PDB file of C-alpha atoms in Angstrom:
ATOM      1  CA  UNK A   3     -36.285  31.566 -88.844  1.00 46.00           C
ATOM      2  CA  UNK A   4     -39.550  29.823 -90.353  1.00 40.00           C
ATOM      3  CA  UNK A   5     -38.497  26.410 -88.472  1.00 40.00           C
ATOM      4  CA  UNK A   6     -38.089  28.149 -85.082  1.00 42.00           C
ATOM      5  CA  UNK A   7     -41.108  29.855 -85.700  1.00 38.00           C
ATOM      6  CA  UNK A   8     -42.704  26.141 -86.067  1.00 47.00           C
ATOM      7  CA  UNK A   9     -40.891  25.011 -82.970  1.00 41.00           C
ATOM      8  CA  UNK A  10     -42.121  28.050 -81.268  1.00 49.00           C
ATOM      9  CA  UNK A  11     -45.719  27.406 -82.494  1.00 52.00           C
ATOM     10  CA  UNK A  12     -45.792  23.543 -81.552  1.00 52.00           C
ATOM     11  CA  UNK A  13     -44.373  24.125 -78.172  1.00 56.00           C
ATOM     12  CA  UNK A  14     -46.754  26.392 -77.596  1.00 53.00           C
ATOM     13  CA  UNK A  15     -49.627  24.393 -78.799  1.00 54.00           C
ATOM     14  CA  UNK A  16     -48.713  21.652 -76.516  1.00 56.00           C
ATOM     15  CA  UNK A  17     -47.387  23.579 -72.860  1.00 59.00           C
ATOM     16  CA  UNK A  18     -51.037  25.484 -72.930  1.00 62.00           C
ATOM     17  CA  UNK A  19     -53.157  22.089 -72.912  1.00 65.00           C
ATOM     18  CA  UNK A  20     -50.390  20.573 -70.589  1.00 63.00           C
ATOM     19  CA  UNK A  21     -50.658  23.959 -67.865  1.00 63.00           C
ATOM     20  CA  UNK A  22     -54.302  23.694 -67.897  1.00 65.00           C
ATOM     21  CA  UNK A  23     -53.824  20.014 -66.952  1.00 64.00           C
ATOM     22  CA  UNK A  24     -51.547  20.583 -64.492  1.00 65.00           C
ATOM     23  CA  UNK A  25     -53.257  23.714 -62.855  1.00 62.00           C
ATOM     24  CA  UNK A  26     -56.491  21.586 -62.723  1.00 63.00           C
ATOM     25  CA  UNK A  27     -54.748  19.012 -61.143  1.00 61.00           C
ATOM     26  CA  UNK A  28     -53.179  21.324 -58.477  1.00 61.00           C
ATOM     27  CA  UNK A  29     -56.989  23.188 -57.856  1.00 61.00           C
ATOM     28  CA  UNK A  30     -58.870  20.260 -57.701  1.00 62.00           C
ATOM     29  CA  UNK A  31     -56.640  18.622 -55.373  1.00 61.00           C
ATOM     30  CA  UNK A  32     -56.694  15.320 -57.744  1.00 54.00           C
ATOM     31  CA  UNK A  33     -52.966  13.955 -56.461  1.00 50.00           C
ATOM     32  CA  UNK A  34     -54.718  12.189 -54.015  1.00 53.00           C
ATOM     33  CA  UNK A  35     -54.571   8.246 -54.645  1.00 46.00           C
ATOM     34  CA  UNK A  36     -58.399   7.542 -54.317  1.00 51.00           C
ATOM     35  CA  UNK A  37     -59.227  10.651 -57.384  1.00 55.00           C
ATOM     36  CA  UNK A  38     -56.462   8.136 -59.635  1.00 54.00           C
ATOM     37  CA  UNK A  39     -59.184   7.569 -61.768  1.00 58.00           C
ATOM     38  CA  UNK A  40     -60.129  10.744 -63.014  1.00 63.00           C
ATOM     39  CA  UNK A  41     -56.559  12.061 -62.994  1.00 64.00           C
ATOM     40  CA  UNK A  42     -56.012   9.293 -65.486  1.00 66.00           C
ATOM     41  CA  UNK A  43     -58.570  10.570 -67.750  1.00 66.00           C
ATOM     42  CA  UNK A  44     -58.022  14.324 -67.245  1.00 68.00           C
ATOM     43  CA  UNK A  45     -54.486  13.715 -68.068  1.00 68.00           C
ATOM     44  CA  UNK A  46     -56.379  11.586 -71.474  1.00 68.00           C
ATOM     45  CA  UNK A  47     -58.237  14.105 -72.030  1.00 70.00           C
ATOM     46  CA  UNK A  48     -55.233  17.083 -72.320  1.00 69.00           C
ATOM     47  CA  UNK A  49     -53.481  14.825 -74.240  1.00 69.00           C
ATOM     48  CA  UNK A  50     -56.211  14.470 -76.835  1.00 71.00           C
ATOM     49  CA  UNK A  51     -56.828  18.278 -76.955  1.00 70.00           C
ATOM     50  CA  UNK A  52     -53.053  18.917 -77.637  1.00 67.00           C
ATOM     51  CA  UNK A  53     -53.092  16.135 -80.444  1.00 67.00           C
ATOM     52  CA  UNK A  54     -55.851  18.147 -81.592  1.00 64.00           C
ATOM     53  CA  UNK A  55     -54.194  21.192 -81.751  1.00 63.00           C
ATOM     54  CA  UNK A  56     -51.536  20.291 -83.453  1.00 63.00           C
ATOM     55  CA  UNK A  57     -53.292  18.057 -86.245  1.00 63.00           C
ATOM     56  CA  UNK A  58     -56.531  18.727 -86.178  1.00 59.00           C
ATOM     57  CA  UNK A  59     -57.745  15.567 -86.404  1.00 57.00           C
ATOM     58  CA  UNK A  60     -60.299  12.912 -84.583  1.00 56.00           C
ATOM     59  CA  UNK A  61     -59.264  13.260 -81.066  1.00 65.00           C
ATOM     60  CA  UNK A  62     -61.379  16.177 -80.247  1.00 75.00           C
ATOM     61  CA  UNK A  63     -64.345  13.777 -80.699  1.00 75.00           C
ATOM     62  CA  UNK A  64     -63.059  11.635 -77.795  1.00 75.00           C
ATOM     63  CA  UNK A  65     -62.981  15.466 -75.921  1.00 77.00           C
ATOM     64  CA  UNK A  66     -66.724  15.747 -76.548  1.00 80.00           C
ATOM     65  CA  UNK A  67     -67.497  12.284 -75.792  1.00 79.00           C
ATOM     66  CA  UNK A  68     -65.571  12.619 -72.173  1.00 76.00           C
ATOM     67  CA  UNK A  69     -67.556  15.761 -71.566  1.00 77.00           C
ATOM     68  CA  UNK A  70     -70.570  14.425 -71.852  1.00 79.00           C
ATOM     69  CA  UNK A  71     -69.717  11.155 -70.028  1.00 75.00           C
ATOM     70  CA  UNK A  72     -68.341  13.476 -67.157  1.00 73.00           C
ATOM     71  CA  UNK A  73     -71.597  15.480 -66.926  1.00 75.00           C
ATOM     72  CA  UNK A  74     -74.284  12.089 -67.428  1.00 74.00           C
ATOM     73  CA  UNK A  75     -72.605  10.666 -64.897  1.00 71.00           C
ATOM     74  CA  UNK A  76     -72.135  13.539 -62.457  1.00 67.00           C
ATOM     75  CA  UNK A  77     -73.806  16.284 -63.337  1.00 66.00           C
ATOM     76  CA  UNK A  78     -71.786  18.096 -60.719  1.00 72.00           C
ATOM     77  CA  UNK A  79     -69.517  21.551 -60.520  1.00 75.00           C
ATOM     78  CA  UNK A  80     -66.443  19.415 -60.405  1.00 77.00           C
ATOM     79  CA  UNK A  81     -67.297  17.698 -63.866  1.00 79.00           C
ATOM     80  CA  UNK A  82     -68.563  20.884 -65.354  1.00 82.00           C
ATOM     81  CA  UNK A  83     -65.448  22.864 -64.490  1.00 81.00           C
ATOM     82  CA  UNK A  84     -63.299  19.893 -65.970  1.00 80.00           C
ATOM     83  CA  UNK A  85     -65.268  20.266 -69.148  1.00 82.00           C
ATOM     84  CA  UNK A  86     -65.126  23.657 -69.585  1.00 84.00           C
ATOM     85  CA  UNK A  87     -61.436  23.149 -68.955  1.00 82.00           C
ATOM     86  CA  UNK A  88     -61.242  20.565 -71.683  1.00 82.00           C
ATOM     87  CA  UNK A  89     -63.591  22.696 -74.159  1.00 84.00           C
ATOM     88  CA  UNK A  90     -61.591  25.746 -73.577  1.00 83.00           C
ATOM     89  CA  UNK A  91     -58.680  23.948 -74.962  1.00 79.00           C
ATOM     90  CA  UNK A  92     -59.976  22.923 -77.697  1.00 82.00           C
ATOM     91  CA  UNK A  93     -62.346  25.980 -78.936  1.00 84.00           C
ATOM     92  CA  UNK A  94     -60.158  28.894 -78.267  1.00 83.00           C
ATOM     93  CA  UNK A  95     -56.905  30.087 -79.990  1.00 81.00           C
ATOM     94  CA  UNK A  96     -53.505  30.239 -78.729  1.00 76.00           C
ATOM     95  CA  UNK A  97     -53.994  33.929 -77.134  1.00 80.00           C
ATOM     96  CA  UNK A  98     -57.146  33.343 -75.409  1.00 84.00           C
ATOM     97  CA  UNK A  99     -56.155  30.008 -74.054  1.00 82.00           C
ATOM     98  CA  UNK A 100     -53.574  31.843 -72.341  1.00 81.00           C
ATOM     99  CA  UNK A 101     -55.989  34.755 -71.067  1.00 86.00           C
ATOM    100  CA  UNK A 102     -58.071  31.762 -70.070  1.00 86.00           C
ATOM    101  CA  UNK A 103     -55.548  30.449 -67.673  1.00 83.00           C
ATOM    102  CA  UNK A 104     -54.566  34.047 -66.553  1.00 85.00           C
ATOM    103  CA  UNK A 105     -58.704  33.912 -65.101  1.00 87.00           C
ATOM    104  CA  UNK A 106     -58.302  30.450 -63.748  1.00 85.00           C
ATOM    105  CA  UNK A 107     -55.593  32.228 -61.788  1.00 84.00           C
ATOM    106  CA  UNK A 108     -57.001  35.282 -61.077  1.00 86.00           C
ATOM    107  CA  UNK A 109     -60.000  32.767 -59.831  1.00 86.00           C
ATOM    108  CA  UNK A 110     -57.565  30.810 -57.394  1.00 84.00           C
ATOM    109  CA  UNK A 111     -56.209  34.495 -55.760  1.00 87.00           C
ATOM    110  CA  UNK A 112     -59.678  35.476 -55.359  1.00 86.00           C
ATOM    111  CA  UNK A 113     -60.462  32.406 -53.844  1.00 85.00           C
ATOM    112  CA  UNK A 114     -57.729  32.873 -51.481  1.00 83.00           C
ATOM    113  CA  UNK A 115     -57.970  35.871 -50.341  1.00 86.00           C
ATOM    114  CA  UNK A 116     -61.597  35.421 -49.313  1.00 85.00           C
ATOM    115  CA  UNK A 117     -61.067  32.764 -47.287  1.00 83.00           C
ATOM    116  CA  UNK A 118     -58.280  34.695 -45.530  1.00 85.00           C
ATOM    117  CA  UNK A 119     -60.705  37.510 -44.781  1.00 83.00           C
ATOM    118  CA  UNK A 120     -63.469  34.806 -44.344  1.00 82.00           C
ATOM    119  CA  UNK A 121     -65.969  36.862 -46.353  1.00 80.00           C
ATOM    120  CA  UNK A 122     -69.248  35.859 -45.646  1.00 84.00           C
ATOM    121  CA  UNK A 123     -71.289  33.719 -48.331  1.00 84.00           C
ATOM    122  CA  UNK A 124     -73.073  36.568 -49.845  1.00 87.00           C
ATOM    123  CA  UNK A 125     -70.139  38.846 -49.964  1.00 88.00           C
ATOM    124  CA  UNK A 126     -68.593  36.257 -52.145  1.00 89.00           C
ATOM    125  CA  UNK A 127     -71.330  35.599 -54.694  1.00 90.00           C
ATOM    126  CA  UNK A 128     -71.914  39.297 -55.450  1.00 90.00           C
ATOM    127  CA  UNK A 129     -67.819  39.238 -56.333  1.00 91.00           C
ATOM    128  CA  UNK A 130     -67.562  36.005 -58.080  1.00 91.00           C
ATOM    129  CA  UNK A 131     -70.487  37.712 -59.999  1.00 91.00           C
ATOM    130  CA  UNK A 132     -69.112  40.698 -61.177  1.00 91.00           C
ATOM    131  CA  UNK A 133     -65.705  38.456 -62.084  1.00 92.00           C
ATOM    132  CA  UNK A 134     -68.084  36.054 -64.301  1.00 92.00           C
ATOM    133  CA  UNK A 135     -69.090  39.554 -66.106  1.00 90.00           C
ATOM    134  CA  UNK A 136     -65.505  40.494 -66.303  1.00 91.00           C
ATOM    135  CA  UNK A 137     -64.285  37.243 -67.746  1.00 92.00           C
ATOM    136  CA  UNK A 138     -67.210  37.259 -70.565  1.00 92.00           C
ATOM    137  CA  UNK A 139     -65.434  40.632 -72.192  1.00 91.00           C
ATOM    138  CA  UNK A 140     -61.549  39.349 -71.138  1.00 90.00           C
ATOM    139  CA  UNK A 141     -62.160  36.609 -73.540  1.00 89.00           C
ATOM    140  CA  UNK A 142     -63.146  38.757 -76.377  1.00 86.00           C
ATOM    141  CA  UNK A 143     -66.733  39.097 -76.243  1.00 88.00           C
ATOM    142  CA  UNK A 144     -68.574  42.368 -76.676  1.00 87.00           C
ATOM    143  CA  UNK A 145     -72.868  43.004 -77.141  1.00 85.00           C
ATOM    144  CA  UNK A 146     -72.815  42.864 -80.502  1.00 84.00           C
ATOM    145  CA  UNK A 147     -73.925  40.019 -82.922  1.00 82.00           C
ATOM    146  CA  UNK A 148     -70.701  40.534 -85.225  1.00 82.00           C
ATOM    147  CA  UNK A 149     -68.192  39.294 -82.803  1.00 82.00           C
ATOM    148  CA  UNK A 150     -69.794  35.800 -82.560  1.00 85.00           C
ATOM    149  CA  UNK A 151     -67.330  33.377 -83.942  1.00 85.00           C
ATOM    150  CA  UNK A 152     -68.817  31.112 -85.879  1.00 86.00           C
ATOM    151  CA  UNK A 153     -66.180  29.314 -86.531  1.00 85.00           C
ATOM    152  CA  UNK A 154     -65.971  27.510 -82.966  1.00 86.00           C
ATOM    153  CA  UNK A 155     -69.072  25.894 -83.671  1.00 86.00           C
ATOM    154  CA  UNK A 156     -67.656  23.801 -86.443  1.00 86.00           C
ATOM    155  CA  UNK A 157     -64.485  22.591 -84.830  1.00 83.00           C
ATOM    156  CA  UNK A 158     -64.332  19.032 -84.873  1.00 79.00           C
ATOM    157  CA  UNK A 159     -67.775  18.802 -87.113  1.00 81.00           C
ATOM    158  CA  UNK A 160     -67.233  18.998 -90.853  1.00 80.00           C
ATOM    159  CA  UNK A 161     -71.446  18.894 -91.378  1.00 83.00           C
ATOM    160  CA  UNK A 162     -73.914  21.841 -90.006  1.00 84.00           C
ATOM    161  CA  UNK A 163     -76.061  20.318 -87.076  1.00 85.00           C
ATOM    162  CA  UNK A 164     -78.490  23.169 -85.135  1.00 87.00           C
ATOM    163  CA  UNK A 165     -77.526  21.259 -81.571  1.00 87.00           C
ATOM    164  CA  UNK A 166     -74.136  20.952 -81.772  1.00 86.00           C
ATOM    165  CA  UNK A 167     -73.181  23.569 -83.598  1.00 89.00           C
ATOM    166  CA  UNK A 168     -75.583  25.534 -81.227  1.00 89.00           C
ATOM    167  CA  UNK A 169     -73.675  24.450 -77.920  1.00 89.00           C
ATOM    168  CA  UNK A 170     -70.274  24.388 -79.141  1.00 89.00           C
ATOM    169  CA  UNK A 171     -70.898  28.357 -79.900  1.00 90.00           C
ATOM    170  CA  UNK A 172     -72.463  28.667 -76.872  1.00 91.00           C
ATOM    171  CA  UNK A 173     -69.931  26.939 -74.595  1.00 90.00           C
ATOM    172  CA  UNK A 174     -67.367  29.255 -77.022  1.00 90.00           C
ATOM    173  CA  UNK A 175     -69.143  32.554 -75.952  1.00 91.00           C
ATOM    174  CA  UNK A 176     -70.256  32.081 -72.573  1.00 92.00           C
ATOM    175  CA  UNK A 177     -67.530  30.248 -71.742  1.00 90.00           C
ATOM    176  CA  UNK A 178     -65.983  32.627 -68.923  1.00 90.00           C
ATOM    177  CA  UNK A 179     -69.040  32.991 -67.086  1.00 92.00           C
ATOM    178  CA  UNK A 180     -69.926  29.253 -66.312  1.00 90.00           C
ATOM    179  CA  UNK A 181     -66.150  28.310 -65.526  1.00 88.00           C
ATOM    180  CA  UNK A 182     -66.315  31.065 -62.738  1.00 89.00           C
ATOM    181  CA  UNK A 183     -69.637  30.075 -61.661  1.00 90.00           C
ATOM    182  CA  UNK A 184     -68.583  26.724 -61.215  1.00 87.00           C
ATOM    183  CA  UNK A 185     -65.350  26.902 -59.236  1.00 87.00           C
ATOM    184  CA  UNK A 186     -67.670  28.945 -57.048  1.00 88.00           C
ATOM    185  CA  UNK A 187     -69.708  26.571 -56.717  1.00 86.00           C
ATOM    186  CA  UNK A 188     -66.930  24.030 -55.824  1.00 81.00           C
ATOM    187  CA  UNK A 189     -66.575  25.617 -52.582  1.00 80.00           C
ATOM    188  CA  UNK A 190     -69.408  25.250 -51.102  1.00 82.00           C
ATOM    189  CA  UNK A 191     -71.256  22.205 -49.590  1.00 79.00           C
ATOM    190  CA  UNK A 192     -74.660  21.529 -49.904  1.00 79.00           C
ATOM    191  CA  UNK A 193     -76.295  24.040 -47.241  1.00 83.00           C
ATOM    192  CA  UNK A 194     -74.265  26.789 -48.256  1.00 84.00           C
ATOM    193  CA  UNK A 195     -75.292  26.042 -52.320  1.00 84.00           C
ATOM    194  CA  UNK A 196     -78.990  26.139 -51.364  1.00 84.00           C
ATOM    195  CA  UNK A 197     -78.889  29.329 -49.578  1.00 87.00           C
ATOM    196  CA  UNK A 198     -76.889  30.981 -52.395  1.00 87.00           C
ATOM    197  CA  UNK A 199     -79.185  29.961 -55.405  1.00 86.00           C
ATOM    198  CA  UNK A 200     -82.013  32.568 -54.546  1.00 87.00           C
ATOM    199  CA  UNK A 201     -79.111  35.477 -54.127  1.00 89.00           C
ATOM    200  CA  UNK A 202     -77.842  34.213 -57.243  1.00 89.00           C
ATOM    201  CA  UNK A 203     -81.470  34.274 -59.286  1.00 88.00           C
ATOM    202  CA  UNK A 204     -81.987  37.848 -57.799  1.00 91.00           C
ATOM    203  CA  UNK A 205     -78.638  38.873 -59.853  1.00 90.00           C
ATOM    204  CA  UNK A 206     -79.317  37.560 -62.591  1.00 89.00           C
ATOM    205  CA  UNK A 207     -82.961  37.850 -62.892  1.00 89.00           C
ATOM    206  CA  UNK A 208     -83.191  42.044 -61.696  1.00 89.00           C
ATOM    207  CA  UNK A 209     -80.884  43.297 -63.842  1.00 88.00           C
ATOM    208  CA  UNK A 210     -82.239  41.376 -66.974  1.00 89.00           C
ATOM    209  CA  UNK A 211     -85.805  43.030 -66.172  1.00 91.00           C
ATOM    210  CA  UNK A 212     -84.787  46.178 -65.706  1.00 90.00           C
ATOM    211  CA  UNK A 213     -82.990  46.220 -68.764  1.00 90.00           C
ATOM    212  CA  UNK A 214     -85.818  44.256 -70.409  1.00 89.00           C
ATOM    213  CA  UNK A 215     -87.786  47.714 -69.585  1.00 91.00           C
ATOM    214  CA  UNK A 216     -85.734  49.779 -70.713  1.00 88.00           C
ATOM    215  CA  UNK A 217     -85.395  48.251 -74.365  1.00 89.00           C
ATOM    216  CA  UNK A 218     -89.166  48.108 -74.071  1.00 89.00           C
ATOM    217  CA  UNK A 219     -89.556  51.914 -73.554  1.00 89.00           C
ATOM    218  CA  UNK A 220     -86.699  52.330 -76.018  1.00 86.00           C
ATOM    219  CA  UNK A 221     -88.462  50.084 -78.871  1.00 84.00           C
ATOM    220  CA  UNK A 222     -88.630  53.326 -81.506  1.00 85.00           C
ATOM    221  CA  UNK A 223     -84.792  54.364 -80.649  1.00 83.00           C
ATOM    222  CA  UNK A 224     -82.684  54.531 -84.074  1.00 83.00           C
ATOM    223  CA  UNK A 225     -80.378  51.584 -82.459  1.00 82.00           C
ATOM    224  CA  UNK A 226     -82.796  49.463 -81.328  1.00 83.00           C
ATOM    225  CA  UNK A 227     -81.837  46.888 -83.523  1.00 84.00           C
ATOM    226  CA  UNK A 228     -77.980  47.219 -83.511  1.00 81.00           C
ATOM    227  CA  UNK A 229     -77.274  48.299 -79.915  1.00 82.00           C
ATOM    228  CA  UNK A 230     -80.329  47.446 -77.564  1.00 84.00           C
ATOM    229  CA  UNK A 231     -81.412  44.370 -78.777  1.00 87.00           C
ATOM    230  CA  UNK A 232     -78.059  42.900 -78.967  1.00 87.00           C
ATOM    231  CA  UNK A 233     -77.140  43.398 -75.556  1.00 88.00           C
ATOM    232  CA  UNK A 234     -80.690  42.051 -74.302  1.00 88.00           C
ATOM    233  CA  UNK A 235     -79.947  38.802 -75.986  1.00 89.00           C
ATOM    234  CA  UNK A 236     -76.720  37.799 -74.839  1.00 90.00           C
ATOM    235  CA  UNK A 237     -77.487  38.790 -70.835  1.00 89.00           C
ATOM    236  CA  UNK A 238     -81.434  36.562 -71.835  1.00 90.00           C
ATOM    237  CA  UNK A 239     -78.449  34.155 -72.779  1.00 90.00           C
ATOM    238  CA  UNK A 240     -75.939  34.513 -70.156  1.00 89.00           C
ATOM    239  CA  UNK A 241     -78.278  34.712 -67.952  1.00 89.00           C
ATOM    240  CA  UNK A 242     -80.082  31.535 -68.808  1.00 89.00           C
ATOM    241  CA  UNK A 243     -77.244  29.399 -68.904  1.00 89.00           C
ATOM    242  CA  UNK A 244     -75.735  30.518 -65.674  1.00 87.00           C
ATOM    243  CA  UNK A 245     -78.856  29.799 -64.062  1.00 86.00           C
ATOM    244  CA  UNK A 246     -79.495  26.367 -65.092  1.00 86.00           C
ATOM    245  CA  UNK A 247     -75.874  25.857 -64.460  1.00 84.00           C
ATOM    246  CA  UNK A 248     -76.726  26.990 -60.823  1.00 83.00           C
ATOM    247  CA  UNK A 249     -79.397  24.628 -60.345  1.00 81.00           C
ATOM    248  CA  UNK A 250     -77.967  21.827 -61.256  1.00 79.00           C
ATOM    249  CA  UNK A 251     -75.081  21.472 -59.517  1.00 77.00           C
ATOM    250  CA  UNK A 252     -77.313  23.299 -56.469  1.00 75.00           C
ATOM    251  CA  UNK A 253     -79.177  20.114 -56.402  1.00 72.00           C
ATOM    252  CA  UNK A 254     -76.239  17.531 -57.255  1.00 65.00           C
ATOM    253  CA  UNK A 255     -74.777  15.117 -54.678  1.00 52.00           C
ATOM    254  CA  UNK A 256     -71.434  15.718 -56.200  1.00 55.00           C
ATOM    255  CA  UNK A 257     -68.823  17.893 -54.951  1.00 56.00           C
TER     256      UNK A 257
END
């Protein structure tokens, strides 16, 4: 029983990097012979996070140091979603890897079944917004400071250092909301990207004053400290993130 339960593990830990290859592969339309290049190192890069998985060992380094090639040299939604893809496979455990692709599905339906209806452009940001909200709590998340696992920030990096430690558990947490953001933005060419930037600012920045008010008038409130504040600092978060995200792939010349 104990060595199928291995077997069962290791297959597992190596289909679930493999999948997210393969349904990358099949979204981004990278089968094509002139995108051989970065199939190659997608395909790399999958490989490394399975080795990973399985041994814990160096390879996730060459993970972080393809991320940040990808997004130096491209900066664009493409390359972010790829990295995400790639950091998702090596942050998050077994069951959320798998709720992880179950979004990235979710994601392609959506997709689909706008452009069957063909939605109109704002229409589709105000849904692709309320599914990067949804896919914040689907992998585990919640407003409170005690869910926050710190352990994500030290995978791969046996020493404490404030930057990386600092992305890695903010790629880890917020990780839901910028992969939806940026297949959304993959769909859209440059016009259309400019003209949904303000729409998307106005979501993002509205509800985070409002609330910002509210925590204000509520500043004497028993649970000001362990329910309000909380909250206001992951959407501040959130919020910041996805925006930045926003305007630099608004302003890329990359796909």
């Amino acid at each position: 029983m104990l060595v199928c339960f291995s077997f069962t593990s290791i297959t597992m830990q190596m289909s679930l990097p493999a999948l997210c290859a393969g349904l990358l592969i099949l979204r981004m339309k990278l089968y094509y012979s002139h995108l051989f290049n970065r199939r190659i190192l997608i395909i790399f890069g999958f490989i490394c996070t399975a080795i990973h998985r399985l041994f814990v060992t160096t390879p996730v380094h060459i993970v972080y140091g393809m991320c940040m090639s990808f997004l130096l040299l491209e900066g664009s939604a493409s390359s972010v979603a790829i990295c995400l893809l790639l950091m998702a496979c090596v942050l998050l455990n077994v069951t959320y890897i798998s709720v992880y692709i179950l979004l990235l599905l979710e994601e392609v339906m959506l997709s689909v079944t706008l452009n069957m209806m063909n939605r109109p452009t704002d229409f589709r940001i105000v849904l692709y917004h309320i599914f990067a909200r949804y896919s914040f709590f689907a992998l585990g998340n919640m407003n409170t400071l005690s869910t926050l696992n710190v352990s994500a920030a030290f995978t791969g990096v046996k020493n404490y250092f404030p930057i990386i430690n600092g992305t890695l558990l903010l790629v880890h947490t917020f990780l839901g909301p910028a992969t939806m953001w940026s297949w959304f933005y993959r769909a859209l060419n440059k016009s259309q990207r400019m003209y949904a930037l303000p729409i998307i600012v106005w979501l993002h920045v509205v509800p985070l004053l409002f609330y910002l008010t509210v925590v204000t008038y509520l500043r004497h409130h028993l649970f000001i400290w362990s329910v309000f504040a909380p909250k206001l600092f992951y959407l501040a978060v959130e919020n910041t993130i996805c925006l930045v995200l926003s305007m630099v792939v608004s302003y890329s010349v990359y796909p």
